Amino acid sequence: MAIVLGLPKGSLQESTFALFKRAGFNVSCSSRSYIPSIDDDEIKCRLLRPQEMSRYVELGLLDAGICGYDWVYENGSDVEEICELNYSKATSNPVRWVLAVPNDSKIKTVKDLQGKRISTEAIGLTKRYLKKHGVKADVEFSWGATEVKAPELVDAIVDLTETGSSLRANNLRIVDTILTSTTRFIANKKSWKNSAKRAKLEQLKMLLTGALEAQRRVLLKCNAPEKTLDKIVKVMPALHAPTVNRLHGGDWYAVESVVEERMVRDLIPRLTKNGATGIIELPLNKIIF
Amino acid sequence: MAIVLGLPKGSLQESTFALFKRAGFNVSCSSRSYIPSIDDDEIKCRLLRPQEMSRYVELGLLDAGICGYDWVYENGSDVEEICELNYSKATSNPVRWVLAVPNDSKIKTVKDLQGKRISTEAIGLTKRYLKKHGVKADVEFSWGATEVKAPELVDAIVDLTETGSSLRANNLRIVDTILTSTTRFIANKKSWKNSAKRAKLEQLKMLLTGALEAQRRVLLKCNAPEKTLDKIVKVMPALHAPTVNRLHGGDWYAVESVVEERMVRDLIPRLTKNGATGIIELPLNKIIF
Amino acid sequence: MAIVLGLPKGSLQESTFALFKRAGFNVSCSSRSYIPSIDDDEIKCRLLRPQEMSRYVELGLLDAGICGYDWVYENGSDVEEICELNYSKATSNPVRWVLAVPNDSKIKTVKDLQGKRISTEAIGLTKRYLKKHGVKADVEFSWGATEVKAPELVDAIVDLTETGSSLRANNLRIVDTILTSTTRFIANKKSWKNSAKRAKLEQLKMLLTGALEAQRRVLLKCNAPEKTLDKIVKVMPALHAPTVNRLHGGDWYAVESVVEERMVRDLIPRLTKNGATGIIELPLNKIIF
Amino acid sequence: MAIVLGLPKGSLQESTFALFKRAGFNVSCSSRSYIPSIDDDEIKCRLLRPQEMSRYVELGLLDAGICGYDWVYENGSDVEEICELNYSKATSNPVRWVLAVPNDSKIKTVKDLQGKRISTEAIGLTKRYLKKHGVKADVEFSWGATEVKAPELVDAIVDLTETGSSLRANNLRIVDTILTSTTRFIANKKSWKNSAKRAKLEQLKMLLTGALEAQRRVLLKCNAPEKTLDKIVKVMPALHAPTVNRLHGGDWYAVESVVEERMVRDLIPRLTKNGATGIIELPLNKIIF
Amino acid sequence: MAIVLGLPKGSLQESTFALFKRAGFNVSCSSRSYIPSIDDDEIKCRLLRPQEMSRYVELGLLDAGICGYDWVYENGSDVEEICELNYSKATSNPVRWVLAVPNDSKIKTVKDLQGKRISTEAIGLTKRYLKKHGVKADVEFSWGATEVKAPELVDAIVDLTETGSSLRANNLRIVDTILTSTTRFIANKKSWKNSAKRAKLEQLKMLLTGALEAQRRVLLKCNAPEKTLDKIVKVMPALHAPTVNRLHGGDWYAVESVVEERMVRDLIPRLTKNGATGIIELPLNKIIF
Amino acid sequence: MAIVLGLPKGSLQESTFALFKRAGFNVSCSSRSYIPSIDDDEIKCRLLRPQEMSRYVELGLLDAGICGYDWVYENGSDVEEICELNYSKATSNPVRWVLAVPNDSKIKTVKDLQGKRISTEAIGLTKRYLKKHGVKADVEFSWGATEVKAPELVDAIVDLTETGSSLRANNLRIVDTILTSTTRFIANKKSWKNSAKRAKLEQLKMLLTGALEAQRRVLLKCNAPEKTLDKIVKVMPALHAPTVNRLHGGDWYAVESVVEERMVRDLIPRLTKNGATGIIELPLNKIIF
């Protein structure tokens, strides 16, 4: 019995396939197909727009899927969230849905939207936000390029932003952040209660998060003389104690530890100061603590 | 006073710019901008998704626009239709919105859709169609790739097709054609009543249709001897009498006529049979009858 | 009843489709298909490698085809040659099959090939050539890149060349030209005798050669004063007498003639010297004399 | 005896080759070569950076060349200017060398440059400009991307601009225009006095300007009834009287005239108002008045 | 003394260069050259079509080469097979030469080919196959696109297939598999007996297979508590006993083993169940057991 | 306090960003910007042409920069050289500035240049070289494509070459090598004396050279039986003693060492001969000895 797994079509597709590759699964898809092949008989893959993923997971047409939290919320889908998967096309920052207006607009807060026209791709999200603030406004569905519509065609927009650069380039000012969203691994609630399916989903969770962790970490190895061994061990980051190993025929020890890649540049000078030699850094495929 | 003119962003953009070029207007746009420049002080251009065009023409935010009739209908917009503009990205055939189901589906007519789930990008069009036939079904908005959703995720789709090849490739069968659509030049009703704006819109209509006509026609010239002149003139297509001109110093006549390009291949053999010589065919930029 | 027409797959395909377009036929083909569509119900097209064209025309599986004379000769096919079609991918020069050897080879004439090894894509052509000269040598089929095989792997090659530049770049010297070849329009002998098919093939011949002629010619028009009219008419090239037309209300004449494009640069200075004014040059689509 | 002609390498190369093509000369060049071939035995071509063109024309290593006036001026070359050739890569506007500073700079006029540092690719031009205004400043040669150097690395720049958009994008303000420049056809002074070479250069001038003119003009033809013939003839632009021709068997006249392409859009409505019918517009290759 | 080594031009070229890179040899080749450079003075490389490789290895013009077994068989070459190299452009599956016919053909077995016409790029292979089955048929050399020739031009084809998808797309049915083929490293028989050349070829074999093995394997490391060490060691795959190492100051052991990459996804859950912690997976360049 | 660091725009840019990535710094830059972002608050990056780098480092507008030694020399800049960074776009060979002349030129030594014309992008370098040899010649600035100017426009050139292939392709002969150059990490002299800035620059030096070293090296691991352990340890390259480690429960040792990648192909056969088993090679990110 195989699980049916929805993978996101579009900007996340390439990085999703790469993540599965590092996790140990070869997923491939010809450019015009929506049925990727995967080298695991217990999984069947489907490509879907992230906007529609949670809808079909909720209906049970997919056992599980990967998509942004924003679209789970927009669709109001009742699904099980297995875990966060912290990756995206460009950076590891979460994306935000923001309310934005032209730089020189008189709109300063959500309250000023009363009676105005707003363009957005997330109708449900926007209407719920306005309702929460007791504001009535005209919310129009945007077929794309939302950020160029204000002020000519609408008064405000609700749009997705990662770095804010596209908004700045269009002379827009952020009034409020409505939702912060990251990628999620979600399951149909019934599939999650099925023990065979759950075991497969748990395995996927372990391998996917293991591959994501490995991308941000490296294996650092060095040789330490006996007299400064304790100092060197202390310098090594603390999450997991370094592996220490006495070398054959001498007073030296091999010390190795998995560390965050971005800390290495400060760690290496401190290790050399404490007498460490032969420092090498190796890339990792996966980490399971 | 300039008119504000909406041009279609997307698959029609390039051919629209080319049409304006042949009509005598240079329109250009950097790849990331939505405000094309045009070398006519009486026109301001805006790029918009065709799906949204009629909405903003109706509101008067645009004086006129170019888009498919399907989206005017989908949006139920109250606008003035100036003329049809018979061009599209690939062929000059109209596009169709069709109801399609998997080849082996039991659905044979619209009546069989009762209680089923349908995916489409044209929610309004589909609901009006179902209502007309007294059928209740679940109509879902599709974010793209509609043709791959049946039968796994939905029972039927309503989608756009030009040649039917994408439907065939996905093993879908057409049950009914809901709407046939071509490109239209539309205006805001108030702008159309404003005499200055109307004069500009009429000029645009004359030049755009003149350029479209010229694409399908050529100028055919030949020399005809006096004795078969009448026959040759009769062979030439009838829409507009050929221009006949007696040549200097002899019994020959120059005959020229604007003819449809696709008729030339049959016309030439008939002309040569009747004694015409020196047949040449020239390309045209514009025709105004 | 439609004729089946073979069009050349490969380097000639794009220019062949363009030639048909100018002749009045729209031929198109998706990148992976071998069955092009054409907007004439009396023609069915097939794409084939030029090397195989004459073989299937001879067998009658195709009524006609377009390919180089070299492959008709290589295959020894018994077909009807309708006409030459003087076009190719780069220039209008004929291609040549040449015998070539390394610059410093001792081979000076075909006689020196006795007992040597020769690589070529045209086995039949090469063997017939050797036989004619009474030379025995080992002729090997080359799967491509023939020009890099001498002197390391073979003693000589027989290869296709248009400008000789690829041979020079590989330090090869031409010993002899074996065959000069241009593109031909060929027919199955039985199809050629069938009057309905022949009429269609004759129409194609007229339109294809008319389009080819038009590419090399232009329409030149000028106004000539009465006193130098005769001189101006004489200056205009002689193939076809210029069309002369007395203008309304004056002593001026309009003179126009179809001339070779490459002669215009010398013609214009001579026309202006003889008093011609308002010289204009127009492009042509087709010419049938 | 052939003339040696320098053609501009770089942004003008493609449009220069296209101009020669329309003028009747086929120029082609493999991507890595600097010696284009041309189908005229009396011309030998060389590709050169426009910056160096006038230097080698002055020395007589080239008989003639095509380059911007700016580099003739920068190099201070003593050459014969045959004519202006009004074309460029994007628009037909002349380019300008401007003095620019950061938007918030205190520099308001050239006088404020005293003691400052200026970056430019045109050292000679800039120094002559400063000298004329009695200003002493440090002028540095820029190896490219001059517009990003102020204010971090220099106080002001002297750079080329066509539309000003690159300057605006880098927050720079134009203080002064130093030189306005268009493309020129220049000759070595000695070659210009040689009668054989001069004849060839005059022919080139006639054909190149004829092709340039033809790009901005079209041939407009219409049929006019006798009673409004005079009005229609008057409406037609005046540079050159329209060609009028009485048609065979009736009271109609054929009127044709070469007009500017950008005037057609206003001309057509006026012609139809005056009773003209069958208006057609044809493209031109060349015009020699 | 250097060996001359033939590398396959075409679809295998890029993956062959990548394999050599992982094996420790930098091979590079400009796009138009057939003589790659390699950073080993004892090897000279030549690029050749795989179809011709075995012919020149047999003649001794190459000491060794890499190509598919199918072409060794097609050419009937008498060469030494050093080893299989299990890589190809897409998958690691062997390719197959199959006899295929249109889906609706009456041909069911090889016997039904009597008197039919067959198209193939492997004439020798096909003729030997027919002879073995006592069938006489007309075998034609195909210049490409063999799979589109049936049924219009021929009755059956013999063609190469990896996944069968191209055959299915052309509505062809496989009747029989004639030959299964993988990539081989082959040597000239005389070169193989030369001890110096053989040593070099053995070194290449060791490094190439070592690099191929490494692509399918990873280094898996974990920490194991003393009490479950035995279980953990047993879980680790058996080809080569895991390396076990007592850690400094405690009852923990470091366990590491080279395992197949595709087994890791099942191995990790079993390791964690048995108490292993700090599991990391590292990529490998080479493995020599 | 952050340091301002100049990175080379152009052919070295991509490999420089990749080097920083391996060193632990993410540098990125949109295609039109000259201000790359870097994930280290203590560094601000600027992209500059290598030709201008040393000029702005000397002036103190940049604290440090990366560029070729040739341009430090050409500009005669007074800067601190921190270290060599041995990388370039294609190979790790140094580039050379050479004096070259046409193959058939009479110029044999620098002395023969007296009174000749020389084209070069490095005016200063060339003039200093001529002065040193007491030769007077006309040195012209070249705007590019220097190698095609001789012999038509100049007598000799001074140009950059890595492999000499471009010179050979243009039929040029090298007369003398004027300067050999590699990439350098340079600092402003005042910044180098500032202790905070120097610490940052030293850290960069350590990490950049560590990443460069790692590219040329790998980690080699094997298992050695007790009796040949000494031999195996001796075979391992000597720069740094191998790490030796007694395995649990047996007479085997794990031996690992960082070795040069290009030596592995000879090392592995020697290790296996001495009884080593389970040899694996792992890639490295960084090495600090």
GROMACS .gro file of C-alpha atoms in nm, chain C residues 15-202:
model
  188
  593SER     CA    1   1.470   2.717  -4.515
  594THR     CA    2   1.235   2.472  -4.689
  595PHE     CA    3   0.944   2.572  -4.466
  596ALA     CA    4   1.029   2.939  -4.530
  597LEU     CA    5   1.037   2.877  -4.906
  598PHE     CA    6   0.692   2.714  -4.896
  599LYS     CA    7   0.565   3.007  -4.690
  600ARG     CA    8   0.679   3.253  -4.956
  601ALA     CA    9   0.527   3.027  -5.223
  602GLY     CA   10   0.192   3.052  -5.045
  603PHE     CA   11   0.178   2.736  -4.832
  604ASN     CA   12   0.187   2.734  -4.453
  605VAL     CA   13   0.381   2.431  -4.337
  606SER     CA   14   0.436   2.376  -3.966
  607CYS     CA   15   0.560   2.096  -3.751
  608SER     CA   16   0.596   2.050  -3.377
  609SER     CA   17   0.957   1.982  -3.284
  610ARG     CA   18   0.915   1.610  -3.220
  611SER     CA   19   0.681   1.521  -3.505
  612TYR     CA   20   0.767   1.397  -3.853
  613ILE     CA   21   0.426   1.476  -4.004
  614PRO     CA   22   0.408   1.849  -4.082
  615SER     CA   23   0.068   2.007  -4.138
  616ILE     CA   24   0.010   2.208  -4.456
  617ASP     CA   25  -0.288   2.428  -4.545
  618ASP     CA   26  -0.362   2.255  -4.876
  619ASP     CA   27  -0.593   1.955  -4.882
  620GLU     CA   28  -0.424   1.818  -5.192
  621ILE     CA   29  -0.086   1.774  -5.021
  622LYS     CA   30   0.026   1.548  -4.735
  623CYS     CA   31   0.376   1.616  -4.601
  624ARG     CA   32   0.633   1.387  -4.446
  625LEU     CA   33   0.972   1.483  -4.297
  626LEU     CA   34   1.257   1.252  -4.398
  627ARG     CA   35   1.633   1.255  -4.385
  628PRO     CA   36   1.756   1.375  -4.727
  629GLN     CA   37   1.973   1.064  -4.746
  630GLU     CA   38   1.661   0.843  -4.762
  631MET     CA   39   1.432   1.064  -4.971
  632SER     CA   40   1.499   0.930  -5.320
  633ARG     CA   41   1.473   0.569  -5.203
  634TYR     CA   42   1.113   0.615  -5.086
  635VAL     CA   43   1.022   0.832  -5.387
  636GLU     CA   44   1.145   0.556  -5.616
  637LEU     CA   45   0.941   0.294  -5.426
  638GLY     CA   46   0.632   0.515  -5.461
  639LEU     CA   47   0.582   0.556  -5.087
  640LEU     CA   48   0.621   0.926  -5.160
  641ASP     CA   49   0.489   1.091  -5.479
  642ALA     CA   50   0.758   1.357  -5.468
  643GLY     CA   51   1.033   1.495  -5.248
  644ILE     CA   52   1.299   1.759  -5.206
  645CYS     CA   53   1.660   1.659  -5.150
  646GLY     CA   54   2.012   1.705  -5.279
  647TYR     CA   55   2.116   1.552  -5.610
  648ASP     CA   56   2.408   1.385  -5.428
  649TRP     CA   57   2.178   1.147  -5.242
  650VAL     CA   58   1.978   1.064  -5.553
  651TYR     CA   59   2.309   0.965  -5.710
  652GLU     CA   60   2.441   0.783  -5.399
  653ASN     CA   61   2.125   0.575  -5.381
  654GLY     CA   62   2.118   0.525  -5.759
  655SER     CA   63   1.745   0.600  -5.753
  656ASP     CA   64   1.537   0.595  -6.070
  657VAL     CA   65   1.322   0.908  -6.025
  658GLU     CA   66   1.192   1.200  -6.232
  659GLU     CA   67   1.372   1.529  -6.172
  660ILE     CA   68   1.109   1.806  -6.188
  661CYS     CA   69   1.342   2.103  -6.143
  662GLU     CA   70   1.635   2.241  -5.953
  663LEU     CA   71   1.553   2.450  -5.645
  664ASN     CA   72   1.843   2.681  -5.593
  665TYR     CA   73   1.851   2.738  -5.219
  666SER     CA   74   2.045   2.599  -4.926
  667LYS     CA   75   2.111   2.677  -4.564
  668ALA     CA   76   2.389   2.932  -4.604
  669THR     CA   77   2.469   3.038  -4.956
  670SER     CA   78   2.333   2.969  -5.301
  671ASN     CA   79   2.654   2.791  -5.403
  672PRO     CA   80   2.627   2.420  -5.486
  673VAL     CA   81   2.782   2.179  -5.237
  674ARG     CA   82   3.064   1.950  -5.342
  675TRP     CA   83   3.171   1.598  -5.244
  676VAL     CA   84   3.549   1.604  -5.249
  677LEU     CA   85   3.833   1.363  -5.198
  678ALA     CA   86   4.063   1.514  -4.935
  679VAL     CA   87   4.386   1.415  -4.767
  680PRO     CA   88   4.612   1.566  -4.500
  681ASN     CA   89   4.813   1.864  -4.624
  682ASP     CA   90   5.138   1.673  -4.593
  683SER     CA   91   5.010   1.345  -4.740
  684LYS     CA   92   5.193   1.192  -5.034
  685ILE     CA   93   4.864   1.124  -5.207
  686LYS     CA   94   4.841   1.357  -5.508
  687THR     CA   95   4.580   1.190  -5.733
  688VAL     CA   96   4.312   0.928  -5.706
  689LYS     CA   97   4.563   0.673  -5.836
  690ASP     CA   98   4.764   0.703  -5.514
  691LEU     CA   99   4.471   0.563  -5.315
  692GLN     CA  100   4.547   0.204  -5.414
  693GLY     CA  101   4.538  -0.011  -5.098
  694LYS     CA  102   4.458   0.282  -4.870
  695ARG     CA  103   4.173   0.328  -4.619
  696ILE     CA  104   3.905   0.592  -4.691
  697SER     CA  105   3.628   0.712  -4.461
  698THR     CA  106   3.303   0.858  -4.597
  699GLU     CA  107   2.929   0.889  -4.542
  700ALA     CA  108   2.873   0.821  -4.912
  701ILE     CA  109   2.991   0.465  -4.963
  702GLY     CA  110   2.822   0.415  -5.302
  703LEU     CA  111   2.949   0.739  -5.450
  704THR     CA  112   3.305   0.666  -5.338
  705LYS     CA  113   3.311   0.309  -5.464
  706ARG     CA  114   3.178   0.412  -5.805
  707TYR     CA  115   3.442   0.684  -5.827
  708LEU     CA  116   3.723   0.444  -5.738
  709LYS     CA  117   3.596   0.185  -5.983
  710LYS     CA  118   3.587   0.443  -6.262
  711HIS     CA  119   3.957   0.512  -6.197
  712GLY     CA  120   4.047   0.145  -6.157
  713VAL     CA  121   4.159   0.188  -5.797
  714LYS     CA  122   4.108  -0.063  -5.518
  715ALA     CA  123   4.085   0.073  -5.163
  716ASP     CA  124   3.915   0.003  -4.832
  717VAL     CA  125   3.606   0.227  -4.802
  718GLU     CA  126   3.465   0.258  -4.449
  719PHE     CA  127   3.132   0.407  -4.349
  720SER     CA  128   3.179   0.716  -4.130
  721TRP     CA  129   2.930   0.787  -3.852
  722GLY     CA  130   3.018   1.156  -3.850
  723ALA     CA  131   3.308   1.398  -3.805
  724THR     CA  132   3.477   1.245  -4.109
  725GLU     CA  133   3.711   1.542  -4.142
  726VAL     CA  134   3.897   1.467  -3.818
  727LYS     CA  135   3.981   1.107  -3.905
  728ALA     CA  136   4.275   1.167  -4.136
  729PRO     CA  137   4.562   1.097  -4.098
  730GLU     CA  138   4.530   0.919  -3.763
  731LEU     CA  139   4.260   0.667  -3.850
  732VAL     CA  140   4.238   0.674  -4.230
  733ASP     CA  141   4.447   0.787  -4.527
  734ALA     CA  142   4.182   0.993  -4.705
  735ILE     CA  143   3.824   1.103  -4.676
  736VAL     CA  144   3.537   1.176  -4.911
  737ASP     CA  145   3.329   1.450  -4.756
  738LEU     CA  146   3.080   1.727  -4.825
  739THR     CA  147   3.199   2.087  -4.835
  740GLU     CA  148   3.035   2.417  -4.915
  741THR     CA  149   3.313   2.671  -4.860
  742GLY     CA  150   3.607   2.444  -4.778
  743SER     CA  151   3.660   2.615  -4.443
  744SER     CA  152   3.606   2.302  -4.233
  745LEU     CA  153   3.860   2.114  -4.445
  746ARG     CA  154   4.116   2.392  -4.410
  747ALA     CA  155   4.059   2.407  -4.033
  748ASN     CA  156   4.145   2.037  -4.018
  749ASN     CA  157   4.457   2.076  -4.233
  750LEU     CA  158   4.314   1.884  -4.525
  751ARG     CA  159   4.387   1.935  -4.894
  752ILE     CA  160   4.135   1.870  -5.172
  753VAL     CA  161   4.264   1.617  -5.425
  754ASP     CA  162   3.958   1.597  -5.650
  755THR     CA  163   3.594   1.701  -5.673
  756ILE     CA  164   3.381   1.391  -5.716
  757LEU     CA  165   3.035   1.541  -5.740
  758THR     CA  166   2.875   1.886  -5.744
  759SER     CA  167   2.522   1.889  -5.612
  760THR     CA  168   2.225   2.122  -5.569
  761THR     CA  169   1.879   2.074  -5.428
  762ARG     CA  170   1.623   1.906  -5.653
  763PHE     CA  171   1.248   1.859  -5.665
  764ILE     CA  172   1.199   1.494  -5.764
  765ALA     CA  173   0.895   1.277  -5.839
  766ASN     CA  174   0.807   0.913  -5.858
  767LYS     CA  175   0.792   0.820  -6.228
  768LYS     CA  176   0.441   0.675  -6.204
  769SER     CA  177   0.307   0.974  -6.012
  770TRP     CA  178   0.454   1.202  -6.278
  771LYS     CA  179   0.254   1.024  -6.545
  772ASN     CA  180  -0.071   1.055  -6.347
  773SER     CA  181  -0.233   1.371  -6.487
  774ALA     CA  182  -0.399   1.487  -6.164
  775LYS     CA  183  -0.080   1.443  -5.964
  776ARG     CA  184   0.126   1.602  -6.236
  777ALA     CA  185  -0.093   1.913  -6.242
  778LYS     CA  186  -0.040   1.955  -5.869
  779LEU     CA  187   0.335   1.901  -5.903
  780GLU     CA  188   0.352   2.157  -6.187
   0.00000   0.00000   0.00000
